[in-house]
Short mmCIF file of C-alpha atoms in Angstrom, two decimals:
data_model
loop_
_atom_site.label_atom_id
_atom_site.label_comp_id
_atom_site.label_asym_id
_atom_site.label_seq_id
_atom_site.Cartn_x
_atom_site.Cartn_y
_atom_site.Cartn_z
CA MET A 1 12.64 15.92 -5.85
CA THR A 2 14.05 15.26 -9.31
CA ILE A 3 14.29 11.51 -8.80
CA TYR A 4 10.61 11.23 -7.85
CA LEU A 5 9.53 13.06 -11.01
CA VAL A 6 11.88 10.96 -13.13
CA VAL A 7 10.51 7.70 -11.70
CA ALA A 8 6.90 8.78 -12.24
CA LEU A 9 7.55 9.95 -15.81
CA LEU A 10 9.48 6.77 -16.66
CA LEU A 11 6.53 4.69 -15.49
CA VAL A 12 4.16 6.82 -17.57
CA VAL A 13 6.35 6.46 -20.66
CA CYS A 14 6.73 2.70 -20.17
CA GLY A 15 3.00 2.37 -19.55
CA LEU A 16 1.98 4.36 -22.60
CA TYR A 17 4.46 2.47 -24.76
CA PHE A 18 3.07 -0.81 -23.46
CA GLU A 19 -0.44 0.49 -24.21
CA SER A 20 0.53 1.61 -27.70
CA ILE A 21 1.97 -1.83 -28.55
CA ASN A 22 -1.31 -3.45 -27.55
CA SER A 23 -3.30 -0.88 -29.54
CA ALA A 24 -1.14 -1.47 -32.61
CA SER A 25 -1.63 -5.22 -32.24
CA ASN A 26 -5.38 -4.74 -32.14
CA GLY A 27 -5.19 -2.57 -35.24
CA LEU A 28 -3.43 -5.38 -37.07
CA GLY A 29 -6.11 -7.83 -36.03
CA ILE A 30 -3.91 -9.55 -33.45
CA ARG A 31 -6.18 -10.44 -30.56
CA LYS A 32 -3.51 -11.74 -28.20
CA LYS A 33 -2.27 -8.97 -25.90
CA VAL A 34 1.37 -8.33 -25.20
CA PRO A 35 2.24 -10.11 -21.93
CA ASN A 36 2.25 -7.95 -18.82
CA TYR A 37 5.88 -8.91 -18.27
CA PHE A 38 6.89 -6.43 -20.97
CA PHE A 39 5.95 -3.75 -18.45
CA ILE A 40 6.50 -5.69 -15.22
CA ILE A 41 10.19 -6.48 -15.69
CA PRO A 42 11.57 -2.95 -16.44
CA SER A 43 9.30 -1.21 -13.93
CA PHE A 44 10.03 -3.78 -11.21
CA LEU A 45 13.78 -3.42 -11.72
CA LEU A 46 13.51 0.38 -11.62
CA LEU A 47 11.53 0.42 -8.38
CA PHE A 48 13.72 -2.28 -6.82
CA PHE A 49 16.87 -0.28 -7.58
CA ILE A 50 15.48 3.01 -6.23
CA SER A 51 14.23 1.45 -3.00
CA THR A 52 17.15 -0.89 -2.28
CA PHE A 53 19.85 1.73 -2.71
CA ARG A 54 17.98 4.69 -1.23
CA GLY A 55 19.90 6.78 1.26
CA ASP A 56 19.39 7.07 4.99
CA PHE A 57 17.43 10.32 4.67
CA ASN A 58 14.74 9.28 7.14
CA THR A 59 14.89 8.15 10.75
CA ASP A 60 13.41 4.69 10.19
CA TYR A 61 16.17 3.74 7.75
CA ARG A 62 18.77 4.34 10.44
CA ASN A 63 16.61 2.57 13.02
CA TYR A 64 16.27 -0.51 10.79
CA THR A 65 20.04 -0.49 10.23
CA ASN A 66 20.75 -0.32 13.96
CA ILE A 67 18.23 -3.07 14.70
CA PHE A 68 19.76 -5.28 12.00
CA HIS A 69 23.23 -5.02 13.52
CA LEU A 70 21.93 -5.34 17.08
CA ILE A 71 19.97 -8.51 16.31
CA ASN A 72 22.98 -10.06 14.65
CA ASN A 73 25.09 -9.56 17.76
CA TYR A 74 23.17 -12.50 19.23
CA SER A 75 23.01 -16.15 18.30
CA LEU A 76 19.90 -17.65 16.73
CA THR A 77 19.05 -19.38 20.02
CA ASP A 78 19.47 -16.22 22.10
CA VAL A 79 17.98 -13.59 19.83
CA PHE A 80 14.36 -14.42 20.81
CA THR A 81 15.06 -14.26 24.56
CA VAL A 82 16.71 -10.85 24.64
CA GLY A 83 13.41 -8.99 24.72
CA PHE A 84 13.45 -6.94 21.53
CA ASN A 85 10.28 -4.90 21.21
CA ILE A 86 9.84 -6.19 17.64
CA GLU A 87 7.72 -8.98 16.20
CA ASN A 88 9.45 -12.36 15.97
CA GLY A 89 8.98 -12.72 12.21
CA TYR A 90 10.97 -9.56 11.58
CA ILE A 91 13.63 -10.65 14.06
CA LEU A 92 13.97 -13.99 12.26
CA LEU A 93 14.18 -12.28 8.86
CA ASN A 94 17.01 -10.05 10.11
CA LYS A 95 18.81 -13.01 11.65
CA LEU A 96 18.55 -15.14 8.51
CA ILE A 97 20.00 -12.34 6.38
CA GLY A 98 22.69 -11.72 9.00
CA MET A 99 23.85 -15.32 8.73
CA PHE A 100 25.13 -14.52 5.23
CA THR A 101 26.16 -10.87 5.43
CA ASP A 102 26.59 -7.96 7.83
CA ASN A 103 25.73 -5.43 5.10
CA GLU A 104 22.32 -3.89 5.82
CA ILE A 105 21.80 -3.19 2.11
CA TYR A 106 20.75 -6.83 1.76
CA LEU A 107 18.04 -6.29 4.39
CA PHE A 108 16.56 -3.50 2.31
CA ALA A 109 16.96 -5.57 -0.86
CA VAL A 110 14.99 -8.46 0.65
CA THR A 111 12.22 -6.34 2.16
CA THR A 112 11.93 -4.33 -1.06
CA PHE A 113 11.66 -7.51 -3.11
CA ILE A 114 8.91 -8.95 -0.87
CA ILE A 115 6.91 -5.71 -0.95
CA LEU A 116 7.20 -5.29 -4.72
CA TYR A 117 6.47 -8.96 -5.36
CA GLY A 118 3.34 -8.79 -3.20
CA PHE A 119 1.91 -5.81 -5.06
CA TYR A 120 2.99 -6.86 -8.54
CA HIS A 121 1.63 -10.37 -7.98
CA GLN A 122 -1.84 -8.99 -7.29
CA PHE A 123 -1.67 -6.39 -10.06
CA ASN A 124 -0.71 -9.04 -12.59
CA ARG A 125 -3.54 -11.30 -11.46
CA TYR A 126 -6.41 -8.85 -10.99
CA SER A 127 -5.70 -5.45 -12.54
CA VAL A 128 -7.24 -4.68 -15.93
CA ASN A 129 -4.51 -2.07 -16.46
CA ILE A 130 -1.31 -3.10 -14.73
CA TRP A 131 0.75 -0.05 -15.63
CA LEU A 132 -1.87 2.31 -14.22
CA SER A 133 -2.02 0.26 -11.01
CA VAL A 134 1.77 0.42 -10.68
CA LEU A 135 1.79 4.16 -11.36
CA MET A 136 -0.81 4.68 -8.64
CA PHE A 137 1.16 2.41 -6.30
CA VAL A 138 4.20 4.66 -6.70
CA THR A 139 2.61 8.10 -6.78
CA ALA A 140 -0.34 7.63 -4.43
CA GLY A 141 0.09 4.22 -2.85
CA SER A 142 2.54 2.60 -0.48
CA TYR A 143 5.81 2.54 -2.41
CA TYR A 144 7.49 5.60 -0.94
CA ALA A 145 5.86 4.96 2.44
CA SER A 146 7.82 1.70 2.51
CA PHE A 147 11.02 3.76 2.63
CA ASN A 148 10.07 4.91 6.12
CA ILE A 149 7.66 2.34 7.58
CA THR A 150 9.08 -0.77 5.96
CA ARG A 151 7.65 -3.30 8.42
CA GLN A 152 4.16 -1.82 8.08
CA ILE A 153 4.15 -1.94 4.28
CA LEU A 154 5.74 -5.41 4.35
CA THR A 155 2.73 -6.48 6.41
CA VAL A 156 0.35 -4.75 3.97
CA ALA A 157 1.98 -6.64 1.07
CA ILE A 158 1.47 -9.97 2.87
CA ILE A 159 -2.21 -9.22 3.52
CA PHE A 160 -2.63 -8.07 -0.08
CA MET A 161 -1.07 -11.29 -1.37
CA GLY A 162 -3.69 -13.22 0.61
CA SER A 163 -6.57 -11.37 -1.03
CA LYS A 164 -7.52 -14.50 -2.96
CA PHE A 165 -8.87 -16.02 0.26
CA LEU A 166 -10.72 -12.79 1.00
CA TYR A 167 -12.40 -12.88 -2.43
CA GLU A 168 -13.17 -16.60 -2.27
CA ARG A 169 -14.46 -16.30 1.32
CA LYS A 170 -12.02 -18.85 2.74
CA PHE A 171 -11.81 -17.59 6.29
CA PHE A 172 -9.32 -20.04 7.81
CA LYS A 173 -6.81 -19.60 4.99
CA TYR A 174 -7.25 -15.82 5.29
CA LEU A 175 -6.74 -16.17 9.06
CA LEU A 176 -3.40 -17.89 8.45
CA VAL A 177 -2.34 -15.01 6.19
CA VAL A 178 -3.24 -12.47 8.90
CA ILE A 179 -1.34 -14.49 11.52
CA LEU A 180 1.70 -14.57 9.23
CA ALA A 181 1.44 -10.80 8.72
CA THR A 182 1.25 -10.16 12.49
CA LEU A 183 4.68 -11.80 12.82
CA PHE A 184 6.03 -8.67 11.11
CA HIS A 185 3.64 -6.02 12.49
CA LYS A 186 0.88 -6.53 15.04
CA SER A 187 -1.37 -3.97 13.34
CA ALA A 188 -2.32 -6.66 10.79
CA ILE A 189 -4.76 -8.08 13.33
CA ILE A 190 -7.19 -5.28 12.47
CA MET A 191 -7.81 -6.95 9.11
CA LEU A 192 -9.60 -9.90 10.74
CA PRO A 193 -12.92 -8.10 11.33
CA PHE A 194 -12.59 -6.52 7.91
CA TYR A 195 -12.88 -10.00 6.41
CA PHE A 196 -16.60 -9.52 7.10
CA ILE A 197 -16.89 -5.73 6.84
CA LEU A 198 -15.36 -5.48 3.36
CA ASN A 199 -17.92 -7.97 2.07
CA PHE A 200 -20.87 -5.69 2.88
CA LYS A 201 -23.33 -5.53 0.02
CA ILE A 202 -23.33 -2.31 -1.94
CA ASN A 203 -26.81 -0.97 -1.22
CA LEU A 204 -28.31 2.18 0.23
CA ARG A 205 -28.77 0.74 3.74
CA ASN A 206 -25.18 -0.42 4.08
CA MET A 207 -23.79 2.76 2.54
CA LEU A 208 -25.76 4.82 5.07
CA PHE A 209 -24.57 2.55 7.88
CA ILE A 210 -20.90 2.83 6.87
CA THR A 211 -21.21 6.59 6.33
CA ALA A 212 -22.89 7.15 9.69
CA GLY A 213 -20.32 4.96 11.45
CA SER A 214 -17.43 6.76 9.76
CA VAL A 215 -18.81 10.20 10.62
CA PHE A 216 -19.31 9.11 14.24
CA ILE A 217 -15.71 7.88 14.49
CA ILE A 218 -14.33 11.06 12.90
CA LEU A 219 -16.37 13.39 15.13
CA PHE A 220 -15.75 11.53 18.39
CA PHE A 221 -12.32 10.17 17.65
CA ASP A 222 -10.65 11.94 20.59
CA SER A 223 -13.02 10.28 23.05
CA ILE A 224 -12.65 6.89 21.35
CA LEU A 225 -8.86 7.19 21.44
CA ALA A 226 -8.89 8.11 25.14
CA PHE A 227 -11.06 5.04 25.87
CA VAL A 228 -8.78 2.72 23.91
CA GLN A 229 -5.70 4.09 25.66
CA ASN A 230 -7.13 3.03 28.99
CA TYR A 231 -6.42 -0.54 27.91
CA ALA A 232 -3.69 -0.37 25.25
CA TYR A 233 -1.13 1.88 23.60
CA GLN A 234 -0.59 3.94 26.74
CA ASN A 235 2.86 4.86 25.43
CA TYR A 236 1.28 6.83 22.58
CA THR A 237 0.80 10.10 24.43
CA GLU A 238 0.00 13.40 22.76
CA ASP A 239 3.72 14.15 22.54
CA ALA A 240 4.64 10.81 20.93
CA TYR A 241 5.64 10.56 17.28
CA GLY A 242 2.69 10.38 14.92
CA MET A 243 0.11 11.52 17.47
CA ASP A 244 -0.36 14.91 15.85
CA GLY A 245 -2.34 15.39 12.66
CA GLN A 246 -1.03 14.84 9.14
CA ARG A 247 -1.18 17.45 6.41
CA PHE A 248 -4.52 17.82 4.62
CA THR A 249 -2.84 17.24 1.25
CA ASN A 250 -2.23 13.60 2.26
CA ALA A 251 -5.99 12.99 2.49
CA VAL A 252 -6.94 14.73 -0.75
CA LEU A 253 -6.29 11.82 -3.12
CA PRO A 254 -7.93 9.04 -1.04
CA LEU A 255 -11.00 11.27 -0.71
CA SER A 256 -10.94 12.07 -4.44
CA LEU A 257 -10.73 8.38 -5.35
CA LEU A 258 -13.70 7.67 -3.09
CA ILE A 259 -15.79 10.42 -4.69
CA PHE A 260 -14.82 9.18 -8.17
CA SER A 261 -15.82 5.62 -7.17
CA PHE A 262 -19.19 6.80 -5.87
CA PHE A 263 -19.87 8.64 -9.14
CA HIS A 264 -19.19 5.45 -11.07
CA ILE A 265 -20.74 3.00 -8.63
CA LYS A 266 -23.17 1.72 -11.30
CA LYS A 267 -20.20 0.24 -13.17
CA ILE A 268 -19.63 -2.15 -10.26
CA ASP A 269 -21.43 -5.47 -10.18
CA PRO A 270 -22.84 -5.67 -6.62
CA LYS A 271 -22.97 -9.47 -6.93
CA ASN A 272 -19.26 -9.67 -7.64
CA THR A 273 -17.52 -10.29 -4.30
CA MET A 274 -14.15 -9.04 -5.53
CA HIS A 275 -15.49 -5.74 -6.85
CA ARG A 276 -17.58 -5.27 -3.73
CA ILE A 277 -14.50 -5.69 -1.54
CA TRP A 278 -12.53 -3.25 -3.67
CA PHE A 279 -15.21 -0.59 -3.37
CA ASN A 280 -15.68 -0.99 0.38
CA ALA A 281 -11.91 -0.90 0.88
CA VAL A 282 -11.72 2.46 -0.90
CA ILE A 283 -14.24 3.83 1.60
CA PHE A 284 -12.08 2.82 4.57
CA TYR A 285 -8.94 3.98 2.79
CA ALA A 286 -10.41 7.48 2.70
CA VAL A 287 -11.90 7.28 6.20
CA PHE A 288 -8.63 6.37 7.91
CA PHE A 289 -6.73 9.04 6.01
CA ILE A 290 -9.33 11.60 7.12
CA ILE A 291 -9.04 10.43 10.74
CA ALA A 292 -5.26 10.78 10.34
CA LEU A 293 -5.83 14.54 10.10
CA GLN A 294 -6.26 14.26 13.88
CA VAL A 295 -3.76 11.46 14.60
CA GLU A 296 -1.24 10.69 11.85
CA MET A 297 -0.56 7.15 13.09
CA LEU A 298 -4.03 6.10 11.90
CA LYS A 299 -2.85 6.61 8.34
CA ARG A 300 -0.94 3.36 8.74
CA ILE A 301 -4.23 1.48 9.07
CA GLY A 302 -5.38 3.14 5.86
CA TYR A 303 -2.47 1.55 4.01
CA PHE A 304 -4.13 -1.87 4.40
CA PHE A 305 -7.01 -0.67 2.21
CA ALA A 306 -5.06 1.45 -0.28
CA PRO A 307 -4.00 -1.49 -2.54
CA TYR A 308 -7.61 -2.23 -3.47
CA ALA A 309 -8.04 1.30 -4.83
CA LEU A 310 -5.20 0.49 -7.22
CA LEU A 311 -7.36 -2.28 -8.65
CA LEU A 312 -10.74 -0.56 -8.55
CA ILE A 313 -9.85 2.70 -10.33
CA PRO A 314 -8.37 1.02 -13.47
CA PHE A 315 -11.43 -1.26 -13.54
CA LEU A 316 -13.79 1.74 -13.48
CA PHE A 317 -11.80 3.36 -16.27
CA SER A 318 -12.10 0.22 -18.38
CA LYS A 319 -15.90 0.38 -18.09
CA MET A 320 -16.13 3.83 -19.68
CA GLN A 321 -17.81 3.39 -23.06
CA ASP A 322 -16.70 6.69 -24.57
CA LYS A 323 -13.05 6.19 -25.58
CA ASN A 324 -12.40 9.92 -25.95
CA LEU A 325 -13.77 10.58 -22.48
CA ARG A 326 -11.66 7.73 -21.11
CA VAL A 327 -8.52 9.29 -22.64
CA VAL A 328 -9.36 12.65 -21.07
CA TYR A 329 -9.95 11.06 -17.67
CA MET A 330 -6.68 9.14 -18.02
CA MET A 331 -4.70 12.29 -18.81
CA VAL A 332 -6.25 14.12 -15.87
CA LEU A 333 -5.56 11.22 -13.54
CA ILE A 334 -1.92 10.88 -14.62
CA ALA A 335 -1.33 14.61 -14.18
CA ALA A 336 -3.06 14.56 -10.78
CA LEU A 337 -1.02 11.57 -9.62
CA VAL A 338 2.32 13.12 -10.59
CA LEU A 339 1.36 16.48 -9.04
CA TYR A 340 0.06 14.83 -5.86
CA ASN A 341 3.25 12.82 -5.57
CA TYR A 342 5.35 15.97 -5.90
CA ILE A 343 3.33 17.99 -3.37
CA THR A 344 3.18 15.29 -0.68
CA LEU A 345 6.89 14.45 -0.89
CA ALA A 346 8.20 18.01 -1.09
CA ASP A 347 9.68 19.25 2.19
CA SER A 348 8.99 15.87 3.80
CA VAL A 349 11.31 13.24 5.29
CA TYR A 350 11.76 11.95 1.72
CA ASP A 351 13.19 15.23 0.46
CA PRO A 352 15.94 15.47 -0.62
CA PHE A 353 16.41 11.99 -2.05
CA TYR A 354 19.92 10.60 -2.37
CA PHE A 355 21.43 7.17 -2.88
CA ILE A 356 23.28 5.48 -0.06
CA TRP A 357 26.66 5.92 -1.78
CA ASP A 358 26.05 9.71 -2.00
CA LYS A 359 26.09 10.15 1.78
#
């Protein structure tokens, strides 16, 4: 667990140093902020190194390694006719990397780079506090999840990168992004209806509608799941992986972020499409993580909405007028994030962490 604490604390130190430089500049009357790249470059390199050279301490790492070598036993013309139960985009990615090397480390380097680039690209463009967004991404977001469900988080990163079309209400361009994402994981298709749902206006009627719908799904989820399995996902029986419930601790932070957002809802401009989408996404982030208490696999759907919480929370912090109160909130949040990260990773498939050369 030491490495996880070290990474979190290094991000906090880098973030606070970055913040202090900006504060000092303001004190000297320098209005121009220090470029985000002062934080982006060292933090990106740190996270890239940790992820790329992580050990095979979870099952999916070994599965991805075996798939990589299996795919590269076939020619480019044959690989799509073999009948791999994997999306074609991921097959092509493996094959392209395999044309240059048979070392699976490069597969993890490429997927790590795409995932980090997707998140950092959006943080740099839309976050009012990039270091806080990155810290949340690592401690409460999808970073460590990508160690185990790489294809899923790769798909999340692609959808997140296409958020511009979601904000600007350009449906056909957003549709192309979703189609691209489905080439790596079919679950991305669920984000099509959310093009409309996430744009719901923030008012009492819609909040009651979303709340009632969410409560209905949570209460009657077993019946809904049984109905769906009559037509799809028959292989996901009660004994299949991920069909039992996740630990309650995994749902604590999404639920806490939702409650915090509700308390500060007046800081959100309901006419601002981007902020409206962020807020609605936080609702579904919490809802799917609560449903995952019954079926853990549903947590993977929640990951599609988690990135928007990493933009909304720093924005809400920036709107706090009382600087002293903002500092207190920030300290509490940082402590909560580090503690949450420690609790959720302890005694999990991520513990103990080791590098691939330590095997």
